[in-house]
Every structure is written in C-alpha cells, then in structure tokens.
Amino acid sequence: MKINTPTYNKAFAEDVLKGLSDEKKHLSSRYFYDDEGSHIFQQIMEMPEYYPTNCEFEILSEQSEQILEQLNFNGKFNIVEFGSGDGIKTKQLLKTFLGKNADFTYVPIDISEEAILILEENIRVSLPEIKMNSKIGDYFDILADISKDETPNLFLFLGGNIGNYKKEDAIDLLQKFASGMKKGDKLLMGIDLQKSPRTIQKAYDDPHGITKAFNMNLLKRINRELEADIDLSQFDFYCHYNPENGEVNSYLFSLAQQSFDSKVLNRSFTFQKGETIWTELSKKYSFSEIEELAEKLDFKVLENFLDSKNYFTDSLWEK
Ligand code: AVI
C-alpha cells in the first residue's frame, strides 16, 4: 500500500487554519522565513531605514573587548549561539575574542543544516584558527546536552529577535534558555530600544516596499504550500508603532470583500473590505522593562552595551 506523506508543512497548515479562522485573523511571523522570506529579510537589513542591524554591528565591532572583560571567565568557555544566521555580526565578537587569546569553542545552533554549512564556511574562511562545534537541531534538546558539561557558557541571542515575542512567550523562551544555564553562565541578548517614534515607524513602514514584500510573502507561501488562490493584488500592508507600549504591530489587510480557497486545508476563507490579518509584533524595550524582565527570570543585568545613537542594546545578563 502506498502511503501519501503530506508535501506541506503540517504546523504551517494548522497555524494558518487556526489563524485565519479566529475572529481577529492572525498569521505568525515565524513563517516569514522560508527561502524567499529569508532573502527579503537580508534586503531589509541592508535598508538605511532599518537601523538595528547596523547598530548591533557597531556594538560588536567596537565593544567586544569590554564584553569579554565583563564575562570574567578564567580558562576555557563556550560561546553558544541561538539562531546564528549568517554570522556577520557575531564574527566581529569572535575576532576580538581570538585577538585577546580567549580560550573558547564557538557552538552555533540552527535547525537548518544548510544555514550551518554556510555559516561554518563563512567563519572558517575569515577566522581559520577558531574552534567550532556546530549543532544542527532543536535549541532545547541541544541546550540540555550542553548544560551537562562543566565548561562555562556565554549564550548569544542576537538581532533583537526577542522583540518578536509577546511578553508571556518571551518569558517562556528565556525560562527555557535559563533552564539550560548554570550559575555564572552569561547571556548576551540583542534588544531594540524605545526611541523617536518616527525613527521606528520608518524602519518598518519603509518607502521601498521591502517590508511589505516580506509580509506579502506569507500569502505567497499559503498559495504555494497550501494550494490556495489568494489574489495578492487585493491585499496591502500596514504597520504602526505605539510609543505608549513600545510595540510595532504589522498587518496585511484586504482591499475588497473577497474569499479564497485552499485545496490542502479543504476550506475557503472570507475577508471583509478592510479586514486585517495581524502578522508581527516588534516590541521595543525601555531599560526599566529590561531590568524587570531579567529580575523576573532571576538574571542579573551586568551591563547594557549601546551603539553611539543609543538605539539598540546588547544586554549582558548573568544567571
Ligand atoms: C527578526 N526581527 C528582529 C525583525 C524585527 O525587526 O522585528 C523582523 C522584521 N520585521 C520587519 N522588519 C524586520
């Protein structure tokens, strides 16, 4: 008997079904990052309006020596990176640490084998002397293994990704990180800060339409993977920064009363004219919110490493 294994991603299908069936429609920004979405995100990071990447690059290029001093590790340690991406920013930190003769092993973790292979190649070409022990798989399975070892760890969670988690989900994620950390282990986390609402609004509501394309790619994915017939020209993108709570919320919205079918989900979905699909939260933090979050999780904030404009922090926490 031939068993038909689904060619679509089951979690994606379930989440789309749930998200588009709820009264207030939503789709998770987690699904932005297929091959095309990852490519569009690269373009976002190159836009002059999208300041977080340059800010974090500046911090890691100019302050890694101070970061190393604050770690206060004597002897060997691991640098464990969650969601390492292309490693361009991390390379700045690794280079400085090597220059200071720090004795460490770099342990990048990613779910994608391809991402790890590209990263390894990229790091080895520019830093051939580095000790690297890459891991492919689920963060938390790997974390459980790492925590059994006596070697002290510096965990990296860069890029400001924590901003894409709702408060309760951010706490949940950091609690999972914490459960794999020993006393004295450190976490260096990229966090985007509250600043002029105009600067933030421009970074997300960009004039090039790249962030719009990033969001629209979710609909393209539904068409392709869930065999749907969404008319993309009948949707637009909107985002809004609220300086009172530090949240950028992003939406797709329907330009007409319309419906579409998905063969995979075996359902049709109807939209009113102007109806929204919430796609992303990008939360900007104040220093007091960072302190509050660390305290709740039993971490101590050792130092906030800021860029010259004070837009972004790499916040160093100790367990
Ligand atoms: C990945 N993450 C930190 C980005 C952000 O700024 O929230 C994703 C992004 N969304 C729109 N532009 C960039």
Coordinates of C-alpha atoms and ligand atoms in Angstrom, one line a residue:
M1 CA 0.0 0.0 0.0
K2 CA 1.3 3.4 -0.9
I3 CA 1.1 5.9 2.0
N4 CA 0.8 9.5 0.9
T5 CA 3.1 11.6 3.1
P6 CA 2.0 15.3 3.0
T7 CA 4.2 17.6 0.9
Y8 CA 3.2 20.6 3.1
N9 CA 4.5 21.6 6.5
K10 CA 1.9 20.4 8.9
A11 CA 2.5 23.0 11.6
F12 CA 2.2 25.8 9.0
A13 CA -1.1 24.3 7.7
E14 CA -2.5 24.0 11.2
D15 CA -1.5 27.5 12.2
V16 CA -2.8 29.1 9.0
L17 CA -6.1 27.3 9.5
K18 CA -6.4 28.4 13.1
G19 CA -5.1 32.0 12.4
L20 CA -7.5 32.6 9.6
S21 CA -10.5 31.1 11.4
D22 CA -10.2 33.2 14.5
E23 CA -12.4 36.3 14.8
K24 CA -9.4 38.6 14.6
K25 CA -7.3 36.9 11.9
H26 CA -3.6 36.4 12.5
L27 CA -0.6 34.6 11.0
S28 CA 2.7 34.0 12.8
S29 CA 5.8 36.0 11.8
R30 CA 7.7 32.7 12.4
Y31 CA 6.5 31.7 8.9
F32 CA 8.2 34.7 7.3
Y33 CA 11.5 32.9 6.9
D34 CA 11.2 30.4 4.0
D35 CA 14.0 30.8 1.4
E36 CA 12.3 33.7 -0.3
G37 CA 11.4 35.4 3.1
S38 CA 15.0 34.9 4.3
H39 CA 16.2 36.6 1.2
I40 CA 13.8 39.5 1.7
F41 CA 14.9 39.8 5.3
Q42 CA 18.5 40.2 4.0
Q43 CA 17.3 43.1 1.9
I44 CA 15.5 44.7 5.0
M45 CA 18.8 44.5 6.9
E46 CA 20.5 46.4 4.1
M47 CA 18.0 49.3 4.0
P48 CA 19.2 52.5 5.5
E49 CA 15.9 52.9 7.5
Y50 CA 16.4 49.5 9.2
Y51 CA 18.8 50.7 11.9
P52 CA 19.0 47.6 14.3
T53 CA 21.5 45.6 12.1
N54 CA 24.0 48.5 11.8
C55 CA 23.6 49.4 15.5
E56 CA 24.4 45.8 16.6
F57 CA 27.2 45.6 14.1
E58 CA 28.7 48.7 15.6
I59 CA 28.4 47.4 19.2
L60 CA 30.0 44.1 18.5
S61 CA 32.7 45.7 16.3
E62 CA 33.7 48.3 19.0
Q63 CA 32.8 46.9 22.4
S64 CA 33.6 43.2 22.2
E65 CA 36.8 43.7 24.3
Q66 CA 34.6 45.2 27.1
I67 CA 32.2 42.4 26.7
L68 CA 35.0 39.8 27.1
E69 CA 36.2 41.6 30.3
Q70 CA 32.7 41.6 31.8
L71 CA 32.4 37.8 31.3
N72 CA 35.1 37.3 33.8
F73 CA 35.6 33.7 32.7
N74 CA 39.0 32.2 33.7
G75 CA 40.0 29.5 31.3
K76 CA 38.1 27.9 28.6
F77 CA 34.4 28.6 27.8
N78 CA 31.8 28.0 25.1
I79 CA 30.1 30.6 23.0
V80 CA 26.7 29.1 22.2
E81 CA 24.6 31.0 19.6
F82 CA 20.9 30.5 19.1
G83 CA 19.7 31.2 15.5
S84 CA 23.1 32.2 14.3
G85 CA 22.1 33.4 10.8
D86 CA 24.9 34.4 8.5
G87 CA 27.2 35.2 11.5
I88 CA 28.4 38.6 10.1
K89 CA 27.8 40.4 13.4
T90 CA 29.0 37.5 15.6
K91 CA 32.2 37.4 13.6
Q92 CA 33.1 40.8 15.0
L93 CA 32.9 39.5 18.5
L94 CA 34.7 36.2 17.7
K95 CA 37.5 38.1 16.0
T96 CA 38.1 40.3 19.0
F97 CA 37.9 37.4 21.5
L98 CA 40.5 35.5 19.4
G99 CA 42.8 38.6 19.2
K100 CA 42.7 38.6 23.0
N101 CA 43.7 34.9 23.2
A102 CA 40.4 33.9 24.9
D103 CA 40.2 30.1 25.0
F104 CA 36.7 29.3 23.7
T105 CA 34.7 27.0 21.4
Y106 CA 32.1 28.5 19.2
V107 CA 28.9 26.5 19.2
P108 CA 26.3 27.8 16.7
I109 CA 22.9 26.1 16.8
D110 CA 20.5 26.2 13.9
I111 CA 17.6 24.0 12.8
S112 CA 18.7 24.3 9.2
E113 CA 21.7 22.2 8.1
E114 CA 22.2 24.4 5.1
A115 CA 22.4 27.5 7.3
I116 CA 25.0 25.8 9.5
L117 CA 27.1 24.8 6.5
I118 CA 27.1 28.3 5.0
L119 CA 28.0 29.8 8.4
E120 CA 30.8 27.3 9.0
E121 CA 32.3 28.1 5.6
N122 CA 32.0 31.8 6.2
I123 CA 33.6 31.7 9.7
R124 CA 36.4 29.3 8.8
V125 CA 37.5 31.4 5.8
S126 CA 37.9 34.6 7.9
L127 CA 38.8 33.0 11.2
P128 CA 40.6 29.7 10.4
E129 CA 42.1 29.3 13.9
I130 CA 38.6 29.2 15.5
K131 CA 37.5 26.1 17.5
M132 CA 33.9 25.3 16.3
N133 CA 31.4 22.7 17.3
S134 CA 28.2 23.4 15.3
K135 CA 25.0 21.7 16.2
I136 CA 22.0 21.1 14.0
G137 CA 18.6 20.6 15.6
D138 CA 16.2 21.9 18.2
Y139 CA 17.7 24.6 20.6
F140 CA 16.3 23.0 23.7
D141 CA 17.4 19.4 23.0
I142 CA 20.9 20.7 22.3
L143 CA 20.8 23.0 25.3
A144 CA 20.0 20.1 27.6
D145 CA 23.2 18.4 26.4
I146 CA 25.4 21.5 26.7
S147 CA 24.2 22.1 30.3
K148 CA 25.5 18.8 31.5
D149 CA 29.1 20.0 30.8
E150 CA 31.1 21.9 33.5
T151 CA 32.5 24.4 31.0
P152 CA 31.1 28.0 31.5
N153 CA 29.0 29.3 28.7
L154 CA 28.2 32.6 27.0
F155 CA 24.9 32.3 25.2
L156 CA 24.2 34.7 22.3
F157 CA 20.7 35.6 21.2
L158 CA 21.4 38.5 18.9
G159 CA 19.5 40.5 16.3
G160 CA 16.7 41.7 18.5
N161 CA 14.6 38.6 17.9
I162 CA 13.3 38.7 21.5
G163 CA 11.2 41.7 20.3
N164 CA 9.1 39.3 18.1
Y165 CA 7.8 37.5 21.2
K166 CA 4.7 38.6 23.2
K167 CA 5.6 39.2 26.8
E168 CA 4.4 35.8 28.1
D169 CA 6.2 34.0 25.2
A170 CA 9.4 36.0 25.8
I171 CA 9.3 34.9 29.4
D172 CA 8.6 31.3 28.4
L173 CA 11.5 31.3 25.9
L174 CA 14.0 32.9 28.3
Q175 CA 12.9 30.5 31.0
K176 CA 13.8 27.6 28.7
F177 CA 17.2 29.2 28.0
A178 CA 17.7 29.7 31.7
S179 CA 16.9 26.0 32.5
G180 CA 19.9 25.1 30.3
M181 CA 22.3 27.5 32.1
K182 CA 24.5 27.1 35.1
K183 CA 25.1 29.7 37.8
G184 CA 27.7 32.1 36.4
D185 CA 26.8 31.5 32.8
K186 CA 26.1 34.6 30.7
L187 CA 23.5 35.6 28.1
L188 CA 24.2 38.4 25.6
M189 CA 20.9 39.4 24.1
G190 CA 20.2 42.0 21.3
I191 CA 17.3 44.2 22.3
D192 CA 15.9 47.1 20.3
L193 CA 15.2 50.2 22.5
Q194 CA 12.4 52.7 22.6
K195 CA 13.4 55.9 20.7
S196 CA 11.9 58.5 18.5
P197 CA 8.6 57.0 17.2
R198 CA 9.4 58.4 13.7
T199 CA 12.7 56.5 13.5
I200 CA 11.0 53.3 14.5
Q201 CA 8.0 53.9 12.2
K202 CA 10.3 54.5 9.2
A203 CA 12.3 51.3 9.9
Y204 CA 9.1 49.2 9.4
D205 CA 7.0 51.3 7.1
D206 CA 9.8 51.6 4.6
P207 CA 9.4 53.6 1.4
H208 CA 10.9 50.8 -0.8
G209 CA 8.1 48.3 -0.1
I210 CA 10.5 45.7 1.1
T211 CA 8.8 45.2 4.4
K212 CA 5.5 44.9 2.5
A213 CA 7.0 42.2 0.3
F214 CA 8.2 40.4 3.5
N215 CA 4.7 40.3 4.8
M216 CA 3.1 39.5 1.4
N217 CA 5.4 36.5 1.2
L218 CA 3.2 34.9 3.9
L219 CA 0.3 34.9 1.4
K220 CA 2.6 33.7 -1.4
R221 CA 3.5 30.8 0.9
I222 CA -0.1 30.0 1.5
N223 CA -0.8 29.9 -2.2
R224 CA 2.2 27.7 -2.9
E225 CA 2.3 25.3 0.0
L226 CA -1.4 25.1 0.8
E227 CA -2.5 25.2 -2.8
A228 CA -4.6 28.4 -2.4
D229 CA -5.7 31.0 -4.9
I230 CA -5.2 34.3 -3.0
D231 CA -5.2 37.3 -5.3
L232 CA -2.2 39.2 -3.9
S233 CA -3.1 42.4 -5.6
Q234 CA -6.2 42.6 -3.3
F235 CA -4.1 42.8 -0.1
D236 CA -1.9 45.6 1.3
F237 CA 0.4 46.1 4.2
Y238 CA 0.1 48.4 7.2
C239 CA 2.2 48.8 10.4
H240 CA 2.0 51.1 13.4
Y241 CA 4.4 52.0 16.2
N242 CA 2.7 52.8 19.5
P243 CA 5.2 54.8 21.7
E244 CA 3.0 54.2 24.8
N245 CA 3.7 50.5 24.8
G246 CA 6.8 50.2 22.6
E247 CA 5.0 47.9 20.1
V248 CA 5.2 47.9 16.3
N249 CA 2.3 45.8 15.1
S250 CA 2.1 44.8 11.4
Y251 CA -0.9 43.7 9.4
L252 CA -2.0 42.7 6.0
F253 CA -5.4 44.0 5.1
S254 CA -8.0 43.2 2.4
L255 CA -8.7 45.8 -0.2
A256 CA -12.0 44.2 -1.1
Q257 CA -14.7 41.8 0.1
Q258 CA -13.2 38.6 -1.2
S259 CA -12.6 34.9 -0.5
F260 CA -10.0 32.3 -1.4
D261 CA -9.8 28.5 -1.4
S262 CA -7.1 26.2 -0.1
K263 CA -7.1 22.7 -1.5
V264 CA -4.8 21.5 1.2
L265 CA -6.9 22.9 4.0
N266 CA -10.1 22.0 2.0
R267 CA -11.7 25.3 3.0
S268 CA -12.4 28.7 1.9
F269 CA -11.7 31.9 3.8
T270 CA -13.7 35.1 3.5
F271 CA -12.5 38.7 4.1
Q272 CA -14.4 41.9 4.5
K273 CA -13.1 45.0 2.8
G274 CA -10.5 46.5 5.2
E275 CA -10.3 43.3 7.4
T276 CA -6.8 42.8 8.9
I277 CA -4.5 39.8 9.4
W278 CA -2.1 40.6 12.3
T279 CA 1.3 39.4 11.2
E280 CA 4.0 40.6 13.6
L281 CA 4.9 42.2 16.9
S282 CA 8.3 44.0 17.1
K283 CA 8.5 45.2 20.7
K284 CA 10.9 48.0 21.6
Y285 CA 12.1 47.9 25.3
S286 CA 12.8 50.6 27.8
F287 CA 15.7 50.0 30.2
S288 CA 13.3 49.5 33.1
E289 CA 11.4 46.8 31.2
I290 CA 14.8 45.0 30.5
E291 CA 15.6 45.1 34.3
E292 CA 12.1 43.9 35.1
L293 CA 12.3 41.0 32.6
A294 CA 15.8 40.0 33.9
E295 CA 14.6 40.1 37.5
K296 CA 11.5 38.0 36.8
L297 CA 13.8 35.3 35.3
D298 CA 16.3 35.5 38.2
F299 CA 19.1 37.0 36.0
K300 CA 21.3 39.9 36.9
V301 CA 21.8 42.6 34.2
L302 CA 25.6 43.1 34.2
E303 CA 25.8 45.8 31.5
N304 CA 23.9 47.3 28.5
F305 CA 26.3 47.7 25.6
L306 CA 24.9 50.5 23.5
D307 CA 25.6 51.9 20.0
S308 CA 26.6 55.5 19.6
K309 CA 23.0 56.6 19.0
N310 CA 21.6 54.6 22.0
Y311 CA 19.1 52.9 19.6
F312 CA 19.9 49.3 20.5
T313 CA 21.5 47.3 23.3
D314 CA 23.4 44.1 23.6
S315 CA 22.4 43.4 27.1
L316 CA 24.7 41.1 29.1
W317 CA 22.9 39.0 31.8
E318 CA 24.3 36.7 34.4
K319 CA 22.5 33.6 35.7
Ligands
AVI1 C1 13.9 39.4 13.1 N1 13.3 40.6 13.7 C2 14.1 41.1 14.8 C3 12.9 41.7 12.8 C4 12.3 42.9 13.6 O1 12.8 44.0 13.5 O2 11.3 42.7 14.3 C5 11.9 41.2 11.7 C6 11.4 42.4 10.9 N2 10.2 42.6 10.6 C7 10.1 43.7 9.8 N3 11.3 44.1 9.6 C8 12.2 43.3 10.2

